[in-house]
Coordinates of C-alpha atoms and ligand atoms in Angstrom, one line a residue:
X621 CA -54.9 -28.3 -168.1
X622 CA -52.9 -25.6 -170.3
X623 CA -49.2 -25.9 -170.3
X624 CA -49.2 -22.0 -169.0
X625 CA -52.0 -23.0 -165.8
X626 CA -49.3 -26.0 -164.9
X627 CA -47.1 -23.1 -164.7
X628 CA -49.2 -20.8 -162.3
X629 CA -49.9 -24.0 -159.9
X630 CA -45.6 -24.4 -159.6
X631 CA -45.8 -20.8 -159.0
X632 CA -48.2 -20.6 -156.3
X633 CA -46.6 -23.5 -154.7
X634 CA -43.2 -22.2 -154.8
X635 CA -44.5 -18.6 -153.1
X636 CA -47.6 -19.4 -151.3
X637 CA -46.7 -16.6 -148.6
X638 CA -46.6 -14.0 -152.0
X639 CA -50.0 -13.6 -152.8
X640 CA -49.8 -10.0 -154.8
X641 CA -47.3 -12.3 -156.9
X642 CA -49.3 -14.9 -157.6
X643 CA -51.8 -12.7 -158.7
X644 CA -49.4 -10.2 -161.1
X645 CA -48.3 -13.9 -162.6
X646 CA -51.6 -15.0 -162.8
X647 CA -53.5 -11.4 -164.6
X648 CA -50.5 -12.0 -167.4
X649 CA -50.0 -15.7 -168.3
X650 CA -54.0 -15.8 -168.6
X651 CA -53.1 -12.9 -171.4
X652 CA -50.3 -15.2 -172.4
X653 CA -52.2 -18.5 -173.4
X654 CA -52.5 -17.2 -176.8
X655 CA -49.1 -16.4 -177.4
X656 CA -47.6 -19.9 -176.3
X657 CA -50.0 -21.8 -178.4
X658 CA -48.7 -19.2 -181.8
X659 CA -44.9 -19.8 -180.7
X660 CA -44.5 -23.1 -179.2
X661 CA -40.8 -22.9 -179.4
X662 CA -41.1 -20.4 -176.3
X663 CA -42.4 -23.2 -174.6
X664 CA -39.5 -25.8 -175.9
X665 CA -36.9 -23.0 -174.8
X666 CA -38.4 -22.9 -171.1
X667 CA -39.4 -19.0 -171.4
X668 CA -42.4 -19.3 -169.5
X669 CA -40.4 -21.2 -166.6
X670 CA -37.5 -18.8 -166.4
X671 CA -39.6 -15.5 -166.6
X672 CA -41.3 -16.3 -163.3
X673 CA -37.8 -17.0 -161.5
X674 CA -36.1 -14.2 -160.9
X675 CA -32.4 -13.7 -162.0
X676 CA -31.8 -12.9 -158.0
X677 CA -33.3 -11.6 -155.2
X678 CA -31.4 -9.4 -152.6
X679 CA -32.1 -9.7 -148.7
X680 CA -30.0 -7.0 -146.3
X681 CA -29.6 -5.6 -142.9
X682 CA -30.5 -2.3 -142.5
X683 CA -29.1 -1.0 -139.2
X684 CA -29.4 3.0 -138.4
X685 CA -29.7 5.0 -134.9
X686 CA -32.4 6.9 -134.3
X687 CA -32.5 10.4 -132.5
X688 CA -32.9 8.5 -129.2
X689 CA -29.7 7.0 -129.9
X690 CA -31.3 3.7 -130.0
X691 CA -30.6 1.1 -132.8
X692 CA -33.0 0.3 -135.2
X693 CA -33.2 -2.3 -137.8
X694 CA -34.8 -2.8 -141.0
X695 CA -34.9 -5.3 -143.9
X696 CA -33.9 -3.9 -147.3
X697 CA -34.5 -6.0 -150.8
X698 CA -33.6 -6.0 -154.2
X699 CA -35.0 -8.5 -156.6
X700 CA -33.2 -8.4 -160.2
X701 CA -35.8 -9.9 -161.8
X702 CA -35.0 -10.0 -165.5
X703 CA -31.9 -8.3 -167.8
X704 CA -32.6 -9.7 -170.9
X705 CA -33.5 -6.3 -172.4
X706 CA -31.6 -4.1 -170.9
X707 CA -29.8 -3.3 -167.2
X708 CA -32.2 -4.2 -164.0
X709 CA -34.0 -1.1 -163.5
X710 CA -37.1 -0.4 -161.3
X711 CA -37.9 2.2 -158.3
X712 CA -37.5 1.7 -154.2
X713 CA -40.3 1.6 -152.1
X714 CA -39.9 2.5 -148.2
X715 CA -43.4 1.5 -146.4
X716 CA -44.2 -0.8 -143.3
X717 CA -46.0 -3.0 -146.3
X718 CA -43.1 -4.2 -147.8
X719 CA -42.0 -7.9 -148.2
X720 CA -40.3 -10.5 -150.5
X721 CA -43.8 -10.7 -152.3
X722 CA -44.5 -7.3 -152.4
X723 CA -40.7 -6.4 -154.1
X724 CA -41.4 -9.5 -156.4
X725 CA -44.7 -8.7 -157.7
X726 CA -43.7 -5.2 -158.9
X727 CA -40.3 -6.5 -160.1
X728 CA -42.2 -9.2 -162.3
X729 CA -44.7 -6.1 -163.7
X730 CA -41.7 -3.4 -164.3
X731 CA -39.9 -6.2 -166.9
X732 CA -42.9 -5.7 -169.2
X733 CA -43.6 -2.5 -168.5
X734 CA -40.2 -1.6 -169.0
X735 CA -40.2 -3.3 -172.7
X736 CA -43.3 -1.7 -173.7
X737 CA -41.2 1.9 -173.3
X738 CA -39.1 0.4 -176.0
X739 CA -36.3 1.2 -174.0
X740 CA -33.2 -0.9 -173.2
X741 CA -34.2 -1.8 -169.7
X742 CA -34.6 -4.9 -167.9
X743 CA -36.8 -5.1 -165.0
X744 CA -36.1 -4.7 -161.1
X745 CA -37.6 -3.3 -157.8
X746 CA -36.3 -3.1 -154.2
X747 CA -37.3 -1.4 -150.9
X748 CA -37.7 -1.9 -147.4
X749 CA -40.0 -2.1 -144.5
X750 CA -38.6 1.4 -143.6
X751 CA -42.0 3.6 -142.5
X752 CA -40.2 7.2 -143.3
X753 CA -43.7 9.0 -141.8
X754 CA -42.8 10.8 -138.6
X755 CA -39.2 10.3 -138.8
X756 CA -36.8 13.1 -138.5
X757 CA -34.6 14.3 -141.5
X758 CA -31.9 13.2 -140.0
X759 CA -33.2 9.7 -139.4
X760 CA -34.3 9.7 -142.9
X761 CA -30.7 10.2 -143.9
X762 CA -28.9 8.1 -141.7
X763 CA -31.5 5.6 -142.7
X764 CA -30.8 6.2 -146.0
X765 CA -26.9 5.8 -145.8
X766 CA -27.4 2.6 -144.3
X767 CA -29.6 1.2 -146.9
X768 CA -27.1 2.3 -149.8
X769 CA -24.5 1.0 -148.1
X770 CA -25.2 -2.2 -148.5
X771 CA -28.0 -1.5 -152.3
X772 CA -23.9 -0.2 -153.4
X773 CA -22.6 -3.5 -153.8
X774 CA -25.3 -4.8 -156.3
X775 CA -26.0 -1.6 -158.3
X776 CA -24.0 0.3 -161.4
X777 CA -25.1 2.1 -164.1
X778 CA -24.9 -0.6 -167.0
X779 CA -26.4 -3.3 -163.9
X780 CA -28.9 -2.1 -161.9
X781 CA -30.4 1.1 -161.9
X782 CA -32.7 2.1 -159.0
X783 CA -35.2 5.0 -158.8
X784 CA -38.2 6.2 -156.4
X785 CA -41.7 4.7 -155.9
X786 CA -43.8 5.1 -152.5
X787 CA -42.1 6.8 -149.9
X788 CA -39.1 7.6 -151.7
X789 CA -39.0 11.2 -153.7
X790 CA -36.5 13.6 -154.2
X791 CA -35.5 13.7 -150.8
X792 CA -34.4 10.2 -150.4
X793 CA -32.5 10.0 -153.8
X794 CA -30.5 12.5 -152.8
X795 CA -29.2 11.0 -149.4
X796 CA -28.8 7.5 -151.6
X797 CA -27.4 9.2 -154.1
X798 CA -25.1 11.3 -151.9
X799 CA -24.0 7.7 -150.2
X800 CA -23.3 6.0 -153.4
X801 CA -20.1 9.1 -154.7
X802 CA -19.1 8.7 -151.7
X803 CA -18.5 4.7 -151.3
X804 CA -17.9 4.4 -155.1
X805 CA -16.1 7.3 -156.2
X806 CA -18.7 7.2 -159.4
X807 CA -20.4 9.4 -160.7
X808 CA -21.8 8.1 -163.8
X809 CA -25.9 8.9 -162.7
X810 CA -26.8 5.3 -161.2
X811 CA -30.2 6.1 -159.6
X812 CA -32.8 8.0 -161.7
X813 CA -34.9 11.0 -159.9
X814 CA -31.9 12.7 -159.2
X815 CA -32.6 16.8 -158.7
X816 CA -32.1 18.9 -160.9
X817 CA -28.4 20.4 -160.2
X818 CA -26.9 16.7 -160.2
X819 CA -27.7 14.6 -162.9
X820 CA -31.7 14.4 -163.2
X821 CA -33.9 15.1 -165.8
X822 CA -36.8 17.6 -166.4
X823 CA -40.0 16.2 -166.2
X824 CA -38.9 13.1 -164.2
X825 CA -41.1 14.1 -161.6
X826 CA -44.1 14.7 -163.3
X827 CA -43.4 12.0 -166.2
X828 CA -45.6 8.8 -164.5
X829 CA -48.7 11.0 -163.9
X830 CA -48.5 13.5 -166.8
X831 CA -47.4 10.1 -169.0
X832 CA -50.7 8.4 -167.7
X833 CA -52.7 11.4 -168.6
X834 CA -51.1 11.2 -171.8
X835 CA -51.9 7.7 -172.7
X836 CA -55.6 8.0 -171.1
X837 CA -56.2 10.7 -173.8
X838 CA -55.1 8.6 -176.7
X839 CA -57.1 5.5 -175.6
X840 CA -60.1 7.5 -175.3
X841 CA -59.8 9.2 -178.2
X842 CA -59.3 6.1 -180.4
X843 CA -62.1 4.2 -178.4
X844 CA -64.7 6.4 -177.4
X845 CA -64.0 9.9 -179.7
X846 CA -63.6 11.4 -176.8
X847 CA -61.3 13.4 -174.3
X848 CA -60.2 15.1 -170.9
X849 CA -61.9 18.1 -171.7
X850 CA -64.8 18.6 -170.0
X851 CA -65.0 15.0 -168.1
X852 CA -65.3 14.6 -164.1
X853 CA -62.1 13.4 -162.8
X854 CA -61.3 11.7 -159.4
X855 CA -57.6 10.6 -158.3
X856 CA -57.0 8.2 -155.8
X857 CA -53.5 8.9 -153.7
X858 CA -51.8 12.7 -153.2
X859 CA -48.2 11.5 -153.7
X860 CA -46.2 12.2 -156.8
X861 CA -48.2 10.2 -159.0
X862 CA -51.2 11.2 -158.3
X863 CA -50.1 15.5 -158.3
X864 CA -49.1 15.4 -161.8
X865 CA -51.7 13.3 -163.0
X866 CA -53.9 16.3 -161.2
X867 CA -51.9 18.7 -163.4
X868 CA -52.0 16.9 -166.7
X869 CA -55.7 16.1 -166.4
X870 CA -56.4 19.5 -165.5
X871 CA -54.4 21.3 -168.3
X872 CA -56.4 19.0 -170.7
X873 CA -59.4 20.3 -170.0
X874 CA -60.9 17.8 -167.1
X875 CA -62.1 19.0 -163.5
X876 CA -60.2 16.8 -160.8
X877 CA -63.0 16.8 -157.8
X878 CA -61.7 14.3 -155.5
X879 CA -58.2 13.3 -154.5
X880 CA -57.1 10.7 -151.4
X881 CA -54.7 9.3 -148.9
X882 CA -54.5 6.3 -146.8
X883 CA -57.1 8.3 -144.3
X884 CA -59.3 9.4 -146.3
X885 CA -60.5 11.7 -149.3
X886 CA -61.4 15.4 -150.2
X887 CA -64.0 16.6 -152.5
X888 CA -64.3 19.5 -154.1
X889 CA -67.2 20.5 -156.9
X890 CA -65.5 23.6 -158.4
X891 CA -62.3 21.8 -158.9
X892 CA -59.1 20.5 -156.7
X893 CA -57.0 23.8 -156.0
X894 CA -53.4 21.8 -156.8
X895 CA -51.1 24.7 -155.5
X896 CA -52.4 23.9 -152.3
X897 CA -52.3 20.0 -152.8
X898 CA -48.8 20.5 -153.5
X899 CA -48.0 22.8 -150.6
X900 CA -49.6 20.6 -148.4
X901 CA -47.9 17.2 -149.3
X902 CA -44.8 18.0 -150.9
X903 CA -43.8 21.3 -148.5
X904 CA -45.3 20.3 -145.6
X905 CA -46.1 16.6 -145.5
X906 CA -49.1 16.9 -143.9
X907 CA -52.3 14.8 -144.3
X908 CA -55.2 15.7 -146.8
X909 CA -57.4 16.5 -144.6
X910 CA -55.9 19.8 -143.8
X911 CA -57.1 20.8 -147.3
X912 CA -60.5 22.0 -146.3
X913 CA -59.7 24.1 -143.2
X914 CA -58.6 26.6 -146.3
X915 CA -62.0 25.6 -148.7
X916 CA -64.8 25.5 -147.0
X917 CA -66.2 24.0 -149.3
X918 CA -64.8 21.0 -149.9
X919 CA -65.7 17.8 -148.3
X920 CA -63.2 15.1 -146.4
X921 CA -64.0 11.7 -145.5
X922 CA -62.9 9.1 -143.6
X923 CA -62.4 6.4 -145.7
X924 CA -59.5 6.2 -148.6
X925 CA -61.8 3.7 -150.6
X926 CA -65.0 5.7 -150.5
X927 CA -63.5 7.6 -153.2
X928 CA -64.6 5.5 -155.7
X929 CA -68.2 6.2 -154.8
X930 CA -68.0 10.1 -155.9
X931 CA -69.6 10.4 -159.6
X932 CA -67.1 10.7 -162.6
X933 CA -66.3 10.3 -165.9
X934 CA -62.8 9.2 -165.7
X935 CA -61.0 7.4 -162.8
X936 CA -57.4 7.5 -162.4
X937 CA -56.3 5.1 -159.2
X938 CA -53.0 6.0 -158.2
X939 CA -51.9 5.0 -154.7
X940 CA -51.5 1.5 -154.1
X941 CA -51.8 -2.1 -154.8
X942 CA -55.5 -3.7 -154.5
X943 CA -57.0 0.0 -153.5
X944 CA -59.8 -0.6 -156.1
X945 CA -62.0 -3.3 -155.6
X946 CA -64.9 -5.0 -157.4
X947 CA -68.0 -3.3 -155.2
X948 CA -65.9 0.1 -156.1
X949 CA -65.7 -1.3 -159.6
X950 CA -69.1 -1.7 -160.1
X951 CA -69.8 1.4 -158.2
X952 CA -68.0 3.9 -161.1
X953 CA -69.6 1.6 -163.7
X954 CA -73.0 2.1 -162.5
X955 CA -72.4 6.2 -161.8
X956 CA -71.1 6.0 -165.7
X957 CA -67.4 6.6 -165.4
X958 CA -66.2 5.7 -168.8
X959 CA -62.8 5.1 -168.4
X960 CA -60.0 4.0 -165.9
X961 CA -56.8 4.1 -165.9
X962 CA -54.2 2.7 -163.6
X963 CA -52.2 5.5 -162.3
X964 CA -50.8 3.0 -159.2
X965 CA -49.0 -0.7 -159.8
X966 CA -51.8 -3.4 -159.6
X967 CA -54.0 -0.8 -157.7
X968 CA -57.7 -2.6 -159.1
X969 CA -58.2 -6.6 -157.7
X970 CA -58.9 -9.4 -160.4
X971 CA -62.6 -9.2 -159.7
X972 CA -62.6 -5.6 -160.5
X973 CA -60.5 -6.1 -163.6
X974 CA -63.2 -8.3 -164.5
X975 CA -66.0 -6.1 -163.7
X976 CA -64.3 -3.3 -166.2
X977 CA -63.6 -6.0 -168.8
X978 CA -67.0 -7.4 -168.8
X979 CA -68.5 -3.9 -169.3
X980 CA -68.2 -1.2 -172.1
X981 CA -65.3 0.8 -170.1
X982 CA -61.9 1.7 -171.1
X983 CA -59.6 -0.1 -168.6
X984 CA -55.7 0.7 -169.0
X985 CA -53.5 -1.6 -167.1
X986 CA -50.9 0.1 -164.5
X987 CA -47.7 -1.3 -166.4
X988 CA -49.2 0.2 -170.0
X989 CA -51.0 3.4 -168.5
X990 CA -48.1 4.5 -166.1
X991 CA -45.2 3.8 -167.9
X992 CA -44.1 7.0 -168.3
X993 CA -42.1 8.0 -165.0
X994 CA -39.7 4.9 -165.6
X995 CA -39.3 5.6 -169.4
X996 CA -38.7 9.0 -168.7
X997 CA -36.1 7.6 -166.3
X998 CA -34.5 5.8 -169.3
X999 CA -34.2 9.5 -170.8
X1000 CA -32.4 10.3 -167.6
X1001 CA -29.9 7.8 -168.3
X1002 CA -29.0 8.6 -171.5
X1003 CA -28.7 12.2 -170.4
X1004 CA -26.3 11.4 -167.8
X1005 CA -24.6 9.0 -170.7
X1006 CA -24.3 11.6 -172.6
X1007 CA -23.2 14.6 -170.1
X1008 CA -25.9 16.4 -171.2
X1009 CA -29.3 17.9 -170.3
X1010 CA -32.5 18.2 -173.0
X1011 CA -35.3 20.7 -172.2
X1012 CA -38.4 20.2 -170.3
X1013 CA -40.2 20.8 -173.6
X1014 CA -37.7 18.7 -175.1
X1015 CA -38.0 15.4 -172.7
X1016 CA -42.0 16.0 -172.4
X1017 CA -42.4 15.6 -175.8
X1018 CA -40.5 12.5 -176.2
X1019 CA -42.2 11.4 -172.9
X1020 CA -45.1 12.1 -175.1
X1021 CA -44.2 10.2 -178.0
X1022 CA -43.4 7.5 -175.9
X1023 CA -47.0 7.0 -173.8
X1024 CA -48.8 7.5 -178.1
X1025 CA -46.2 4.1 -178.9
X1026 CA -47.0 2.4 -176.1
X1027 CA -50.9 2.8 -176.6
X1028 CA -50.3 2.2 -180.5
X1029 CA -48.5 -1.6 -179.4
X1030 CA -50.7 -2.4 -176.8
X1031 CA -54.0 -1.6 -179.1
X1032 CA -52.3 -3.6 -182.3
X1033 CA -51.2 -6.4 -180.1
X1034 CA -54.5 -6.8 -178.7
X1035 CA -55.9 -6.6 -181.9
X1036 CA -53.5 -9.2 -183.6
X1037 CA -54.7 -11.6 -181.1
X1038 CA -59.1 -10.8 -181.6
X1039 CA -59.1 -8.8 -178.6
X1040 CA -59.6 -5.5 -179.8
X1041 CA -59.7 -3.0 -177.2
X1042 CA -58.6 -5.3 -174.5
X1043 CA -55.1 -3.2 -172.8
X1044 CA -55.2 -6.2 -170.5
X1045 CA -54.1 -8.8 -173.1
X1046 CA -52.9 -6.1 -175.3
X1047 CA -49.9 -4.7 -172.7
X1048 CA -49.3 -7.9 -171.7
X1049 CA -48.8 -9.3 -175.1
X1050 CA -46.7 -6.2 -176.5
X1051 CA -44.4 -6.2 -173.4
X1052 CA -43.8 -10.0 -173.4
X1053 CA -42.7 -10.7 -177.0
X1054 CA -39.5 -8.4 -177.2
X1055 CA -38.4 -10.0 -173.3
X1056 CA -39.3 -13.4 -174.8
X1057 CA -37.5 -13.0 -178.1
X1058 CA -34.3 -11.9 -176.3
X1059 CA -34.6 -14.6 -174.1
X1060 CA -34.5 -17.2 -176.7
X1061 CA -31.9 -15.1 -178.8
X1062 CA -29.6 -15.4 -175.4
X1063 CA -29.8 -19.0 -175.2
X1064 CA -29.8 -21.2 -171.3
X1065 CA -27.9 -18.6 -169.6
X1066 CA -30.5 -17.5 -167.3
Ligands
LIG1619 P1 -46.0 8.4 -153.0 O1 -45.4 7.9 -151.8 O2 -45.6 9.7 -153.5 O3 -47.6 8.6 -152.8 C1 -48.4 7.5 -152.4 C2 -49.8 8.0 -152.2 O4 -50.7 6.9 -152.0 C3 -49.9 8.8 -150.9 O5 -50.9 9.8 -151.1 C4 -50.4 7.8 -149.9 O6 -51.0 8.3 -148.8 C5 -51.3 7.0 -150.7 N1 -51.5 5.7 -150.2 C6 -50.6 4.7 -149.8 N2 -51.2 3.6 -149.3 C7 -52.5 3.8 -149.4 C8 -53.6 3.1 -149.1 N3 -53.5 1.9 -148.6 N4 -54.9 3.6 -149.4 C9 -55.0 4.8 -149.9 N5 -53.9 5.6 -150.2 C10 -52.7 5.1 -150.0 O7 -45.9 7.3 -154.1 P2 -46.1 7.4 -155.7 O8 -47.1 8.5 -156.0 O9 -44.7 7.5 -156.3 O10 -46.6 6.0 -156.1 C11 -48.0 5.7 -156.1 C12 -48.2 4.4 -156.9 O11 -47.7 4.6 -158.3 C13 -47.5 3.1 -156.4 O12 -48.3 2.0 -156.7 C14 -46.2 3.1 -157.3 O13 -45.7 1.8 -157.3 C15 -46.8 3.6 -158.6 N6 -45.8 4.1 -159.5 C16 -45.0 5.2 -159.2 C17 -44.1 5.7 -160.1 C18 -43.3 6.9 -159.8 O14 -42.7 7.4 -160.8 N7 -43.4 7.5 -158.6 C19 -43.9 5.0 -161.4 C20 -44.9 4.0 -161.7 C21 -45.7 3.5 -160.8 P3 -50.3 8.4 -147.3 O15 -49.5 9.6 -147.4 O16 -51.4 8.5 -146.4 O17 -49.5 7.1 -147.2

């Protein structure tokens, strides 16, 4: 048995109630066996050991009143999972889903995602079993309040820098970041996604779907000679991720024909109409299927997962975790989708990772493909370092620049290794080495 699979068995038996972190851990040490046998002095200095551990992990009260006037309570996390690189830094998710496990497994992704920006940032995530659908705005911000209240003590903007993810836009910075002056007196930017008129940055909200779009048209172009224009595109999700990958995909030339939430999916053959998408989930917050009482002709159906049986070239999953699964995996293979791309964190299972890999498809892995919205993030931060604000055209083409690098490392990695083409092992290599070589350079602190 490799030194790396001893490794996974201490992990599974430390978290056997954490199975999505098991399976992030496992999907990048297998990537990893390569690397440990080249440096062995990782090994000798415990990397492999330490980078599964987080630095610590966060558990809080969250205690708010509801418009009933009845007290409600919530659990809130914040796993700091690696600083080796750079201050902790990774979004907030508020959904009923949320656990230890959960928090951990995108914690574990974001530190290698975060290197592969090229970015000083180390890697972090946080949330809470909060379900903000169908509360009030005012519960939302009392909620809110609470949860900062306590997130206040372990955040600052050279420590721990938090942002969105699920369930937590624009909206919800705001009241957190609202929270935050108030208790600390501080106003040096420490959450990213901030508006507009206090200390965000252009194109932060479209940076994790454009940025996807931006690396899917790279990889395609270097693997297949291809691009966006003219393909059949479906998106799984309507949330922010999912919008702007709309947006980007559609400016490039592709037709976006289906597009989801955790109901079901619309379909529309002439082409998603995005002004309404946007109206009806970022205005209105209403559900997808309200989309075809204004087409006609479009199609809903019952069913988030059947999206993956509608006939494209490209597939961007961007909702959730696990959302793509291997019958959907060989479903888009057979209807000759060509290329995938992880809009979501960890949205496609290991069996339908291994269906793309085995087959001649382009398959871009979530903390490669959608690195953008957290390195534009970093481009927040230095903004708010340096009291000032760049362009949109300005941060979208470094955003750019950014999602071409990225591609460029992962693609050479993979190649350095024999697995040319293979983002997998290639993202996982890239992001790895910088983290690992820090760690070393730091000595036994952590
Ligand atoms: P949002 O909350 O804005 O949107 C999430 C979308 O996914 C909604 O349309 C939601 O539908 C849908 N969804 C949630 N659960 C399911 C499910 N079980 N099946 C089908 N659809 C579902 O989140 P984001 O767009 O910000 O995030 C989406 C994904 O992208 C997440 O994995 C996140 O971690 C990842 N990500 C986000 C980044 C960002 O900058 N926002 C950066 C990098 C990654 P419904 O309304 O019905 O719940």
């Amino acid at each position: 048995m490799s030194k790396l699979s001893n490794i996974i068995d201490i992990v599974k038996e430390k978290n056997a109630n954490e199975p999505e972190f098991i399976q992030a851990v496992k999907e990048v040490f297998i990537s990893l066996e390569v690397v440990a046998e080249k440096y062995p002095e990782f090994d000798d200095a415990g990397i492999f050991e330490r980078i599964v551990e987080p630095e610590r992990q966060i558990i809080f009260r969250v205690p708010w009143v509801d418009d009933n006037n009845k007290v409600q309570v919530n659990r809130g996390f914040r796993v700091q999972f690696n600083s080796a690189i750079g201050p902790y830094k990774g979004g907030l998710r508020f959904h009923p889903s949320v656990n230890l496990g959960i928090i951990k497994f995108l914690g574990f992704e974001q530190i290698f995602k975060n290197s592969l920006t090229g970015l000083p940032m180390g890697g972090g995530k946080g949330g809470s079993d909060f379900n903000p659908k169908g509360k009030s705005e005012m519960e939302i911000m009392r909620f809110c309040q609470s949860f900062m209240f306590e997130l206040s003590r372990h955040i600052g903007a050279n420590k721990d820098v938090p942002a969105g993810d699920i369930g937590v836009g624009s909206r919800e910075i705001g009241y957190m970041y609202g929270m935050y002056k108030k208790l600390k007196d501080d106003n040096s930017g420490v959450i990213t996604g901030k508006g507009l008129s206090y200390g965000g940055s252009l194109v932060r909200k479209e940076a994790t779907g454009y940025g996807l779009c931006y690396f899917m048209e790279e990889a395609i172009k270097d693997i297949k000679g291809e691009s966006f224009k003219n393909q059949t595109v479906i998106i799984s999700g309507s949330g922010n991720v999912a919008i702007y990958a709309c947006e980007k995909a559609t400016q490039l030339g592709g037709k976006v024909v289906a597009l989801s939430d955790s109901n079901g999916y619309i379909y529309h053959e002439s082409g998603i109409d995005l002004d309404l998408i946007k109206k009806l989930k970022e205005v209105e917050r209403k559900r997808i299927s309200e989309y075809v009482k204004i087409h006609s002709d479009a199609i809903y159906t019952e069913g988030s997962t059947k999206i993956w049986n509608v006939k494209c070239d490209i597939a961007l999953p961007c909702a959730t975790q696990n959302e793509l699964d291997e019958k959907a995996a060989k479903t888009l293979v057979k209807n000759g989708c060509f290329a995938i791309g992880e809009g979501a964190n960890m949205p496609t299972t290991p069996e339908a990772v291994d269906v793309f890999r085995g087959s001649d498809v382009i398959f871009a892995p979530g903390k490669a493909a959608n690195a953008g919205g957290v390195a534009t993030s970093g481009l927040e931060m230095t903004q708010n370092s340096m009291r000032y604000s760049w362009s949109f055209e300005k941060v979208d083409e470094k955003l750019k620049r950014i999602m071409i690098d990225i591609y460029s490392n992962t693609s050479k990695a993979a190649k350095e290794y024999g697995k040319e083409n293979d983002l997998v092992a290639g993202a996982n290599i890239a992001g790895f080495m910088k983290v690992a070589l820090a760690m070393k350079s730091h000595g036994i602190v952590f």
